[in-house]
């Protein structure tokens, strides 16, 4: 049990960060209630890449082996431009021969986290969209859309995602502009493992306006990403899949089987992203974690991993501190530098892949492959991919077995 004592904790959001935080805190003996706006909690979108960092948190939850069975081991990242010149070429093995990432379908990750949450003592209240938090001395009560109050809680963990309503409500000084580009994404069968075989996250780009990604996510499936301006992704605006199919086949003819399936299935999810920067992690007893605190573009594939690390760091900070104020300060000290780095690095890198600035595409094609081979830069780029950066000048190392060592 933590030295803070047993806390009443409310967690808003049953996504990656919220479920991990709720489970870890309930395991530590805190009394946890999770609020989810949907009647049936569910994942949205296709697949994602878990880094050694996120996998370490899944291991702490006892979920790593199941995740590895469901997902696909990824050995690195390969990007080519439309002329098939290398743009990116990074390998986890540079960090440790046993290191890898894991491509996994969101549905699989969600089921694992949700099953584990259900086994814990945390209580889940669904169909409860939280619209406000009312302070009550040092405690906080959450208010749902129907006006029902829940609490009071010693700690409210706001894990309500990149488009967080609580952030808007409680931290009006936070910045969270939308990126001008987003993407569509779908998961399709790769029955002949044409794309899965090299076990790579692969990308093809043409300038900065055309980008496609293919990520094996296990069980002979691949998630396909296609970049589009955010304006084209507005709800209700139709996407011309025939035009997309034509353009995608021109960019990546070898992926014809996957492109045809995606074009015919017509089940693309749409995603827009925000560049989230908070002035501080908490407003009194309300702490923001996950995308609500540091949403970025997915260019570096870190968001879910950062959310899992937040969840773990919160449970450790509460265990190591004498009171809540000290615990939240310790949490901020541990999580501030890495999440700031990934937010800044994603923001710097994104226009080289998604923007209306063709010169950035030319610079990317000319310089990035060189950087991937340069002795000083390659280790930095690989540790960035693996989620190991603490900041621009420092990074964590993997342990003797090639795994990420979590803070005790
Ligand atoms: C195209 C794309 C590709 C990506 N690829 C990767 C990748 O390869 N690797 C990676 O690590 N990350 C990736 N990400 C990022 C990753 O998806 C997010 O960082 C991660 O899902 C954030 O988790 P979260 O728990 O903070 O928020 P979410 O997963 O968004 O969960 C928020 C939860 O809160 C609920 N909620 C929202 N508002 C309320 C409310 N008011 N009341 C109650 N409940 C509420 C929602 O319904 C949801 O269940 C990608 C993102 C995109 C868009």
GROMACS .gro file of C-alpha atoms and ligand atoms in nm:
model
  461
    1UNK     CA    1   0.000   0.000   0.000
    2UNK     CA    2   0.123   0.351  -0.075
    3UNK     CA    3   0.243   0.580   0.198
    4UNK     CA    4  -0.010   0.839   0.072
    5UNK     CA    5  -0.272   0.601   0.211
    6UNK     CA    6  -0.567   0.457   0.023
    7UNK     CA    7  -0.713   0.722  -0.203
    8UNK     CA    8  -1.053   0.758  -0.365
    9UNK     CA    9  -0.962   0.796  -0.731
   10UNK     CA   10  -1.188   0.884  -1.024
   11UNK     CA   11  -1.050   0.809  -1.372
   12UNK     CA   12  -1.220   0.978  -1.669
   13UNK     CA   13  -1.175   0.778  -1.990
   14UNK     CA   14  -1.154   0.405  -2.050
   15UNK     CA   15  -0.884   0.426  -2.318
   16UNK     CA   16  -0.523   0.306  -2.309
   17UNK     CA   17  -0.398   0.546  -2.040
   18UNK     CA   18  -0.714   0.544  -1.828
   19UNK     CA   19  -0.746   0.165  -1.814
   20UNK     CA   20  -0.378   0.114  -1.733
   21UNK     CA   21  -0.384   0.382  -1.461
   22UNK     CA   22  -0.708   0.251  -1.308
   23UNK     CA   23  -0.578  -0.106  -1.296
   24UNK     CA   24  -0.237  -0.019  -1.152
   25UNK     CA   25  -0.393   0.208  -0.887
   26UNK     CA   26  -0.658  -0.049  -0.794
   27UNK     CA   27  -0.382  -0.312  -0.763
   28UNK     CA   28  -0.211  -0.077  -0.515
   29UNK     CA   29  -0.522  -0.072  -0.297
   30UNK     CA   30  -0.672   0.262  -0.403
   31UNK     CA   31  -1.050   0.273  -0.451
   32UNK     CA   32  -1.089   0.348  -0.819
   33UNK     CA   33  -1.394   0.440  -1.028
   34UNK     CA   34  -1.359   0.470  -1.407
   35UNK     CA   35  -1.603   0.683  -1.610
   36UNK     CA   36  -1.652   0.621  -1.980
   37UNK     CA   37  -1.880   0.820  -2.208
   38UNK     CA   38  -1.974   0.524  -2.427
   39UNK     CA   39  -2.232   0.270  -2.310
   40UNK     CA   40  -1.995  -0.002  -2.430
   41UNK     CA   41  -1.626   0.097  -2.397
   42UNK     CA   42  -1.451   0.036  -2.730
   43UNK     CA   43  -1.132   0.112  -2.917
   44UNK     CA   44  -1.138   0.346  -3.214
   45UNK     CA   45  -0.909   0.320  -3.515
   46UNK     CA   46  -0.692   0.043  -3.654
   47UNK     CA   47  -0.349  -0.069  -3.531
   48UNK     CA   48  -0.059   0.083  -3.342
   49UNK     CA   49   0.304   0.020  -3.267
   50UNK     CA   50   0.402  -0.054  -2.909
   51UNK     CA   51   0.757   0.034  -2.818
   52UNK     CA   52   0.980  -0.140  -2.560
   53UNK     CA   53   0.855   0.128  -2.315
   54UNK     CA   54   0.487   0.046  -2.357
   55UNK     CA   55   0.563  -0.327  -2.360
   56UNK     CA   56   0.736  -0.288  -2.021
   57UNK     CA   57   0.414  -0.147  -1.873
   58UNK     CA   58   0.214  -0.433  -2.027
   59UNK     CA   59   0.463  -0.670  -1.861
   60UNK     CA   60   0.401  -0.499  -1.527
   61UNK     CA   61   0.029  -0.564  -1.586
   62UNK     CA   62   0.100  -0.927  -1.674
   63UNK     CA   63  -0.022  -0.877  -2.032
   64UNK     CA   64   0.300  -0.882  -2.236
   65UNK     CA   65   0.296  -1.249  -2.337
   66UNK     CA   66  -0.065  -1.236  -2.454
   67UNK     CA   67   0.008  -0.913  -2.641
   68UNK     CA   68   0.304  -1.074  -2.814
   69UNK     CA   69   0.088  -1.370  -2.916
   70UNK     CA   70  -0.180  -1.143  -3.061
   71UNK     CA   71   0.047  -0.884  -3.224
   72UNK     CA   72   0.336  -0.888  -3.471
   73UNK     CA   73   0.699  -0.841  -3.379
   74UNK     CA   74   0.839  -0.537  -3.558
   75UNK     CA   75   1.212  -0.513  -3.613
   76UNK     CA   76   1.234  -0.160  -3.742
   77UNK     CA   77   1.111   0.120  -3.965
   78UNK     CA   78   1.167   0.148  -4.338
   79UNK     CA   79   1.057   0.447  -4.544
   80UNK     CA   80   1.099   0.493  -4.920
   81UNK     CA   81   1.001   0.780  -5.142
   82UNK     CA   82   0.811   0.739  -5.469
   83UNK     CA   83   1.141   0.680  -5.652
   84UNK     CA   84   1.217   0.399  -5.405
   85UNK     CA   85   1.502   0.593  -5.252
   86UNK     CA   86   1.546   0.526  -4.883
   87UNK     CA   87   1.418   0.799  -4.654
   88UNK     CA   88   1.414   0.612  -4.322
   89UNK     CA   89   1.584   0.292  -4.218
   90UNK     CA   90   1.605   0.217  -3.847
   91UNK     CA   91   1.639  -0.113  -3.658
   92UNK     CA   92   1.564  -0.191  -3.292
   93UNK     CA   93   1.853  -0.440  -3.301
   94UNK     CA   94   2.094  -0.144  -3.293
   95UNK     CA   95   1.986  -0.093  -2.932
   96UNK     CA   96   2.001  -0.459  -2.830
   97UNK     CA   97   1.985  -0.778  -3.038
   98UNK     CA   98   1.665  -0.884  -2.855
   99UNK     CA   99   1.486  -0.549  -2.881
  100UNK     CA  100   1.168  -0.513  -3.087
  101UNK     CA  101   0.845  -0.319  -3.122
  102UNK     CA  102   0.502  -0.482  -3.139
  103UNK     CA  103   0.240  -0.402  -3.401
  104UNK     CA  104  -0.099  -0.473  -3.248
  105UNK     CA  105  -0.460  -0.416  -3.344
  106UNK     CA  106  -0.631  -0.164  -3.118
  107UNK     CA  107  -0.910  -0.413  -3.058
  108UNK     CA  108  -0.658  -0.666  -2.924
  109UNK     CA  109  -0.485  -0.412  -2.699
  110UNK     CA  110  -0.820  -0.286  -2.577
  111UNK     CA  111  -0.945  -0.638  -2.495
  112UNK     CA  112  -0.629  -0.713  -2.297
  113UNK     CA  113  -0.641  -0.391  -2.096
  114UNK     CA  114  -1.015  -0.416  -2.047
  115UNK     CA  115  -1.002  -0.779  -1.931
  116UNK     CA  116  -0.733  -0.682  -1.679
  117UNK     CA  117  -0.935  -0.382  -1.560
  118UNK     CA  118  -1.236  -0.609  -1.511
  119UNK     CA  119  -1.024  -0.845  -1.298
  120UNK     CA  120  -0.909  -0.558  -1.076
  121UNK     CA  121  -1.117  -0.399  -0.801
  122UNK     CA  122  -1.177  -0.085  -1.007
  123UNK     CA  123  -1.542   0.001  -1.069
  124UNK     CA  124  -1.650   0.099  -1.422
  125UNK     CA  125  -1.940   0.336  -1.486
  126UNK     CA  126  -2.033   0.354  -1.855
  127UNK     CA  127  -2.260   0.590  -2.043
  128UNK     CA  128  -2.118   0.865  -1.821
  129UNK     CA  129  -1.974   1.154  -2.021
  130UNK     CA  130  -1.799   1.374  -1.767
  131UNK     CA  131  -1.845   1.741  -1.849
  132UNK     CA  132  -1.716   1.915  -1.538
  133UNK     CA  133  -1.519   1.877  -1.218
  134UNK     CA  134  -1.622   2.070  -0.909
  135UNK     CA  135  -1.361   2.141  -0.643
  136UNK     CA  136  -1.462   2.071  -0.289
  137UNK     CA  137  -1.176   2.178  -0.059
  138UNK     CA  138  -0.885   1.958  -0.159
  139UNK     CA  139  -1.115   1.703  -0.322
  140UNK     CA  140  -1.301   1.695  -0.652
  141UNK     CA  141  -1.644   1.578  -0.767
  142UNK     CA  142  -1.708   1.489  -1.132
  143UNK     CA  143  -2.032   1.582  -1.303
  144UNK     CA  144  -2.171   1.382  -1.593
  145UNK     CA  145  -2.378   1.504  -1.886
  146UNK     CA  146  -2.703   1.410  -1.711
  147UNK     CA  147  -2.602   1.634  -1.420
  148UNK     CA  148  -2.528   1.344  -1.182
  149UNK     CA  149  -2.240   1.410  -0.943
  150UNK     CA  150  -1.990   1.136  -0.858
  151UNK     CA  151  -1.738   1.157  -0.575
  152UNK     CA  152  -1.583   1.338  -0.404
  153UNK     CA  153  -1.244   1.196  -0.501
  154UNK     CA  154  -0.901   1.266  -0.356
  155UNK     CA  155  -0.762   1.244  -0.708
  156UNK     CA  156  -0.930   1.271  -1.049
  157UNK     CA  157  -0.723   1.135  -1.338
  158UNK     CA  158  -0.835   1.298  -1.664
  159UNK     CA  159  -0.751   1.046  -1.939
  160UNK     CA  160  -1.017   1.161  -2.184
  161UNK     CA  161  -0.792   1.174  -2.490
  162UNK     CA  162  -0.650   1.431  -2.731
  163UNK     CA  163  -0.978   1.618  -2.773
  164UNK     CA  164  -1.025   1.631  -2.392
  165UNK     CA  165  -1.326   1.826  -2.280
  166UNK     CA  166  -1.198   1.845  -1.922
  167UNK     CA  167  -0.878   2.010  -2.043
  168UNK     CA  168  -1.081   2.281  -2.213
  169UNK     CA  169  -1.292   2.324  -1.902
  170UNK     CA  170  -1.020   2.317  -1.634
  171UNK     CA  171  -0.712   2.447  -1.815
  172UNK     CA  172  -0.825   2.716  -2.055
  173UNK     CA  173  -0.464   2.831  -2.085
  174UNK     CA  174  -0.361   2.494  -2.236
  175UNK     CA  175  -0.277   2.492  -2.607
  176UNK     CA  176  -0.417   2.213  -2.822
  177UNK     CA  177  -0.430   2.325  -3.187
  178UNK     CA  178  -0.533   2.071  -3.449
  179UNK     CA  179  -0.264   1.959  -3.690
  180UNK     CA  180  -0.356   2.066  -4.043
  181UNK     CA  181  -0.317   1.706  -4.162
  182UNK     CA  182  -0.465   1.382  -4.034
  183UNK     CA  183  -0.517   1.037  -4.185
  184UNK     CA  184  -0.752   0.756  -4.269
  185UNK     CA  185  -0.665   0.408  -4.148
  186UNK     CA  186  -0.799   0.056  -4.181
  187UNK     CA  187  -0.691  -0.299  -4.103
  188UNK     CA  188  -0.693  -0.554  -4.385
  189UNK     CA  189  -0.599  -0.921  -4.422
  190UNK     CA  190  -0.249  -1.000  -4.546
  191UNK     CA  191  -0.311  -1.371  -4.594
  192UNK     CA  192   0.009  -1.430  -4.788
  193UNK     CA  193   0.214  -1.221  -4.545
  194UNK     CA  194   0.341  -1.019  -4.839
  195UNK     CA  195   0.386  -0.714  -4.626
  196UNK     CA  196   0.416  -0.877  -4.284
  197UNK     CA  197   0.715  -1.090  -4.380
  198UNK     CA  198   0.988  -0.827  -4.337
  199UNK     CA  199   0.840  -0.739  -3.991
  200UNK     CA  200   0.883  -0.369  -4.052
  201UNK     CA  201   0.669  -0.060  -4.019
  202UNK     CA  202   0.692   0.053  -4.380
  203UNK     CA  203   0.617   0.393  -4.529
  204UNK     CA  204   0.602   0.534  -4.881
  205UNK     CA  205   0.605   0.908  -4.941
  206UNK     CA  206   0.581   1.146  -5.233
  207UNK     CA  207   0.666   1.500  -5.133
  208UNK     CA  208   0.486   1.608  -4.818
  209UNK     CA  209   0.131   1.561  -4.942
  210UNK     CA  210   0.126   1.186  -5.007
  211UNK     CA  211   0.213   0.927  -4.746
  212UNK     CA  212   0.107   0.568  -4.691
  213UNK     CA  213   0.209   0.340  -4.404
  214UNK     CA  214   0.174  -0.035  -4.354
  215UNK     CA  215   0.206  -0.185  -4.008
  216UNK     CA  216   0.173  -0.562  -3.950
  217UNK     CA  217  -0.055  -0.607  -3.646
  218UNK     CA  218  -0.055  -0.987  -3.609
  219UNK     CA  219  -0.285  -1.272  -3.716
  220UNK     CA  220  -0.204  -1.204  -4.083
  221UNK     CA  221  -0.341  -0.851  -4.069
  222UNK     CA  222  -0.193  -0.517  -4.165
  223UNK     CA  223  -0.301  -0.166  -4.071
  224UNK     CA  224  -0.288   0.078  -4.362
  225UNK     CA  225  -0.251   0.455  -4.302
  226UNK     CA  226  -0.307   0.724  -4.562
  227UNK     CA  227  -0.237   1.092  -4.502
  228UNK     CA  228  -0.508   1.352  -4.580
  229UNK     CA  229  -0.561   1.719  -4.496
  230UNK     CA  230  -0.775   1.762  -4.182
  231UNK     CA  231  -1.032   1.955  -4.386
  232UNK     CA  232  -1.098   1.642  -4.596
  233UNK     CA  233  -1.163   1.441  -4.279
  234UNK     CA  234  -1.455   1.642  -4.147
  235UNK     CA  235  -1.741   1.419  -4.033
  236UNK     CA  236  -1.993   1.357  -4.309
  237UNK     CA  237  -1.758   1.463  -4.587
  238UNK     CA  238  -1.729   1.168  -4.828
  239UNK     CA  239  -1.388   1.026  -4.914
  240UNK     CA  240  -1.340   0.940  -5.280
  241UNK     CA  241  -1.205   0.588  -5.240
  242UNK     CA  242  -1.174   0.530  -5.615
  243UNK     CA  243  -0.942   0.831  -5.648
  244UNK     CA  244  -0.757   0.711  -5.338
  245UNK     CA  245  -0.714   0.362  -5.483
  246UNK     CA  246  -0.566   0.503  -5.802
  247UNK     CA  247  -0.320   0.726  -5.617
  248UNK     CA  248  -0.223   0.454  -5.368
  249UNK     CA  249  -0.156   0.199  -5.644
  250UNK     CA  250   0.065   0.450  -5.823
  251UNK     CA  251   0.265   0.514  -5.505
  252UNK     CA  252   0.290   0.151  -5.387
  253UNK     CA  253   0.202  -0.098  -5.665
  254UNK     CA  254   0.342  -0.393  -5.465
  255UNK     CA  255   0.070  -0.339  -5.203
  256UNK     CA  256  -0.209  -0.393  -5.458
  257UNK     CA  257  -0.381  -0.674  -5.264
  258UNK     CA  258  -0.405  -0.462  -4.951
  259UNK     CA  259  -0.509  -0.145  -5.132
  260UNK     CA  260  -0.787  -0.326  -5.322
  261UNK     CA  261  -0.924  -0.473  -5.001
  262UNK     CA  262  -0.920  -0.139  -4.821
  263UNK     CA  263  -1.086   0.039  -5.115
  264UNK     CA  264  -1.362  -0.221  -5.132
  265UNK     CA  265  -1.421  -0.258  -4.759
  266UNK     CA  266  -1.492   0.113  -4.720
  267UNK     CA  267  -1.430   0.091  -4.346
  268UNK     CA  268  -1.160   0.351  -4.301
  269UNK     CA  269  -1.153   0.529  -3.966
  270UNK     CA  270  -1.065   0.899  -3.971
  271UNK     CA  271  -0.814   1.059  -3.736
  272UNK     CA  272  -0.713   1.415  -3.663
  273UNK     CA  273  -0.449   1.498  -3.407
  274UNK     CA  274  -0.369   1.782  -3.171
  275UNK     CA  275  -0.044   1.934  -3.048
  276UNK     CA  276  -0.123   1.950  -2.677
  277UNK     CA  277   0.081   2.156  -2.431
  278UNK     CA  278  -0.036   2.206  -2.073
  279UNK     CA  279   0.108   2.474  -1.841
  280UNK     CA  280   0.116   2.208  -1.567
  281UNK     CA  281   0.006   1.847  -1.533
  282UNK     CA  282  -0.253   1.905  -1.262
  283UNK     CA  283  -0.507   2.154  -1.145
  284UNK     CA  284  -0.518   2.075  -0.772
  285UNK     CA  285  -0.643   1.716  -0.738
  286UNK     CA  286  -0.715   1.681  -1.113
  287UNK     CA  287  -0.424   1.524  -1.304
  288UNK     CA  288  -0.412   1.499  -1.684
  289UNK     CA  289  -0.243   1.196  -1.840
  290UNK     CA  290  -0.215   1.038  -2.187
  291UNK     CA  291  -0.322   1.232  -2.495
  292UNK     CA  292  -0.525   1.471  -2.279
  293UNK     CA  293  -0.192   1.592  -2.138
  294UNK     CA  294   0.046   1.558  -2.433
  295UNK     CA  295  -0.131   1.456  -2.754
  296UNK     CA  296   0.090   1.471  -3.061
  297UNK     CA  297   0.081   1.366  -3.423
  298UNK     CA  298   0.146   0.990  -3.451
  299UNK     CA  299   0.458   1.047  -3.665
  300UNK     CA  300   0.683   0.897  -3.397
  301UNK     CA  301   0.436   0.625  -3.290
  302UNK     CA  302   0.456   0.708  -2.920
  303UNK     CA  303   0.117   0.825  -2.791
  304UNK     CA  304  -0.011   0.498  -2.644
  305UNK     CA  305   0.334   0.422  -2.504
  306UNK     CA  306   0.353   0.761  -2.333
  307UNK     CA  307   0.006   0.705  -2.185
  308UNK     CA  308   0.109   0.365  -2.048
  309UNK     CA  309   0.424   0.518  -1.897
  310UNK     CA  310   0.215   0.796  -1.739
  311UNK     CA  311  -0.008   0.534  -1.578
  312UNK     CA  312   0.286   0.345  -1.437
  313UNK     CA  313   0.465   0.661  -1.318
  314UNK     CA  314   0.151   0.775  -1.135
  315UNK     CA  315   0.121   0.450  -0.942
  316UNK     CA  316   0.492   0.462  -0.849
  317UNK     CA  317   0.480   0.830  -0.748
  318UNK     CA  318   0.186   0.764  -0.515
  319UNK     CA  319   0.370   0.468  -0.365
  320UNK     CA  320   0.686   0.672  -0.307
  321UNK     CA  321   0.536   0.992  -0.160
  322UNK     CA  322   0.397   1.096   0.175
  323UNK     CA  323   0.115   1.307   0.040
  324UNK     CA  324  -0.071   1.373  -0.284
  325UNK     CA  325   0.097   1.708  -0.353
  326UNK     CA  326   0.443   1.549  -0.329
  327UNK     CA  327   0.328   1.254  -0.543
  328UNK     CA  328   0.198   1.478  -0.822
  329UNK     CA  329   0.519   1.683  -0.812
  330UNK     CA  330   0.726   1.364  -0.840
  331UNK     CA  331   0.506   1.244  -1.126
  332UNK     CA  332   0.558   1.575  -1.310
  333UNK     CA  333   0.936   1.559  -1.260
  334UNK     CA  334   0.952   1.207  -1.401
  335UNK     CA  335   0.711   1.245  -1.690
  336UNK     CA  336   0.774   1.608  -1.789
  337UNK     CA  337   1.105   1.576  -1.980
  338UNK     CA  338   1.024   1.269  -2.195
  339UNK     CA  339   0.675   1.379  -2.289
  340UNK     CA  340   0.802   1.730  -2.370
  341UNK     CA  341   1.070   1.579  -2.595
  342UNK     CA  342   0.824   1.361  -2.786
  343UNK     CA  343   0.576   1.645  -2.826
  344UNK     CA  344   0.846   1.876  -2.961
  345UNK     CA  345   1.012   1.613  -3.182
  346UNK     CA  346   0.679   1.505  -3.335
  347UNK     CA  347   0.590   1.866  -3.399
  348UNK     CA  348   0.922   1.937  -3.569
  349UNK     CA  349   0.915   1.623  -3.780
  350UNK     CA  350   0.551   1.617  -3.891
  351UNK     CA  351   0.570   1.892  -4.160
  352UNK     CA  352   0.848   1.691  -4.331
  353UNK     CA  353   0.586   1.419  -4.391
  354UNK     CA  354   0.251   1.597  -4.380
  355UNK     CA  355   0.229   1.957  -4.499
  356UNK     CA  356   0.198   2.179  -4.803
  357UNK     CA  357   0.568   2.264  -4.798
  358UNK     CA  358   0.739   2.077  -5.085
  359UNK     CA  359   1.084   2.206  -4.990
  360UNK     CA  360   1.062   2.014  -4.664
  361UNK     CA  361   0.996   1.698  -4.866
  362UNK     CA  362   1.305   1.761  -5.075
  363UNK     CA  363   1.515   1.826  -4.763
  364UNK     CA  364   1.377   1.505  -4.605
  365UNK     CA  365   1.460   1.296  -4.912
  366UNK     CA  366   1.810   1.443  -4.931
  367UNK     CA  367   1.905   1.434  -4.564
  368UNK     CA  368   1.712   1.178  -4.364
  369UNK     CA  369   1.865   0.866  -4.514
  370UNK     CA  370   2.209   1.019  -4.453
  371UNK     CA  371   2.110   1.095  -4.094
  372UNK     CA  372   1.994   0.734  -4.050
  373UNK     CA  373   2.347   0.619  -4.132
  374UNK     CA  374   2.544   0.893  -3.953
  375UNK     CA  375   2.727   0.758  -3.647
  376UNK     CA  376   2.614   1.042  -3.417
  377UNK     CA  377   2.255   1.062  -3.538
  378UNK     CA  378   2.150   0.701  -3.594
  379UNK     CA  379   2.158   0.609  -3.221
  380UNK     CA  380   1.953   0.917  -3.141
  381UNK     CA  381   1.696   0.835  -3.410
  382UNK     CA  382   1.674   0.471  -3.301
  383UNK     CA  383   1.634   0.556  -2.932
  384UNK     CA  384   1.367   0.808  -3.035
  385UNK     CA  385   1.179   0.537  -3.226
  386UNK     CA  386   1.202   0.300  -2.928
  387UNK     CA  387   1.057   0.558  -2.688
  388UNK     CA  388   1.376   0.580  -2.484
  389UNK     CA  389   1.445   0.956  -2.501
  390UNK     CA  390   1.438   1.154  -2.180
  391UNK     CA  391   1.513   1.473  -2.370
  392UNK     CA  392   1.720   1.608  -2.658
  393UNK     CA  393   2.045   1.518  -2.483
  394UNK     CA  394   1.970   1.204  -2.287
  395UNK     CA  395   1.808   0.866  -2.330
  396UNK     CA  396   1.746   0.556  -2.120
  397UNK     CA  397   1.920   0.231  -2.209
  398UNK     CA  398   1.758  -0.110  -2.243
  399UNK     CA  399   1.853  -0.370  -1.982
  400UNK     CA  400   2.070  -0.678  -2.035
  401UNK     CA  401   1.773  -0.864  -2.189
  402UNK     CA  402   1.684  -0.585  -2.430
  403UNK     CA  403   1.384  -0.469  -2.227
  404UNK     CA  404   1.293  -0.125  -2.100
  405UNK     CA  405   1.365  -0.094  -1.726
  406UNK     CA  406   1.069   0.078  -1.558
  407UNK     CA  407   1.127   0.298  -1.254
  408UNK     CA  408   1.095   0.074  -0.948
  409LIG     C1  409  -0.354   0.744  -3.692
  409LIG     C2  410  -0.295   0.723  -3.557
  409LIG     C3  411  -0.191   0.632  -3.540
  409LIG     C4  412  -0.134   0.614  -3.415
  409LIG     N1  413  -0.030   0.526  -3.404
  409LIG     C5  414   0.027   0.508  -3.282
  409LIG     C6  415   0.134   0.415  -3.267
  409LIG     O1  416   0.179   0.350  -3.362
  409LIG     N2  417   0.187   0.400  -3.143
  409LIG     C7  418   0.140   0.471  -3.035
  409LIG     O2  419   0.192   0.452  -2.923
  409LIG     N3  420   0.040   0.560  -3.048
  409LIG     C8  421  -0.018   0.581  -3.168
  409LIG     N4  422  -0.120   0.669  -3.181
  409LIG     C9  423  -0.160   0.747  -3.064
  409LIG    C10  424  -0.251   0.669  -2.971
  409LIG     O3  425  -0.364   0.621  -3.042
  409LIG    C11  426  -0.297   0.761  -2.859
  409LIG     O4  427  -0.185   0.828  -2.805
  409LIG    C12  428  -0.364   0.682  -2.747
  409LIG     O5  429  -0.478   0.614  -2.793
  409LIG    C13  430  -0.403   0.780  -2.635
  409LIG     O6  431  -0.461   0.709  -2.530
  409LIG     P1  432  -0.550   0.785  -2.425
  409LIG     O7  433  -0.594   0.679  -2.329
  409LIG     O8  434  -0.478   0.904  -2.373
  409LIG     O9  435  -0.676   0.842  -2.506
  409LIG     P2  436  -0.786   0.762  -2.587
  409LIG    O10  437  -0.734   0.631  -2.633
  409LIG    O11  438  -0.837   0.859  -2.687
  409LIG    O12  439  -0.900   0.732  -2.479
  409LIG    C14  440  -0.982   0.832  -2.427
  409LIG    C15  441  -1.106   0.764  -2.366
  409LIG    O13  442  -1.180   0.863  -2.296
  409LIG    C16  443  -1.317   0.853  -2.331
  409LIG     N5  444  -1.373   0.987  -2.311
  409LIG    C17  445  -1.347   1.098  -2.382
  409LIG     N6  446  -1.410   1.204  -2.329
  409LIG    C18  447  -1.478   1.158  -2.221
  409LIG    C19  448  -1.560   1.221  -2.125
  409LIG     N7  449  -1.585   1.352  -2.130
  409LIG     N8  450  -1.615   1.145  -2.027
  409LIG    C20  451  -1.591   1.012  -2.020
  409LIG     N9  452  -1.510   0.947  -2.109
  409LIG    C21  453  -1.455   1.019  -2.208
  409LIG    C22  454  -1.313   0.808  -2.476
  409LIG    O14  455  -1.436   0.752  -2.517
  409LIG    C23  456  -1.199   0.706  -2.471
  409LIG    O15  457  -1.245   0.580  -2.427
  409LIG    C24  458  -0.181   0.688  -3.305
  409LIG    C25  459  -0.286   0.776  -3.319
  409LIG    C26  460  -0.342   0.794  -3.444
  409LIG    C27  461  -0.456   0.891  -3.457
   0.00000   0.00000   0.00000
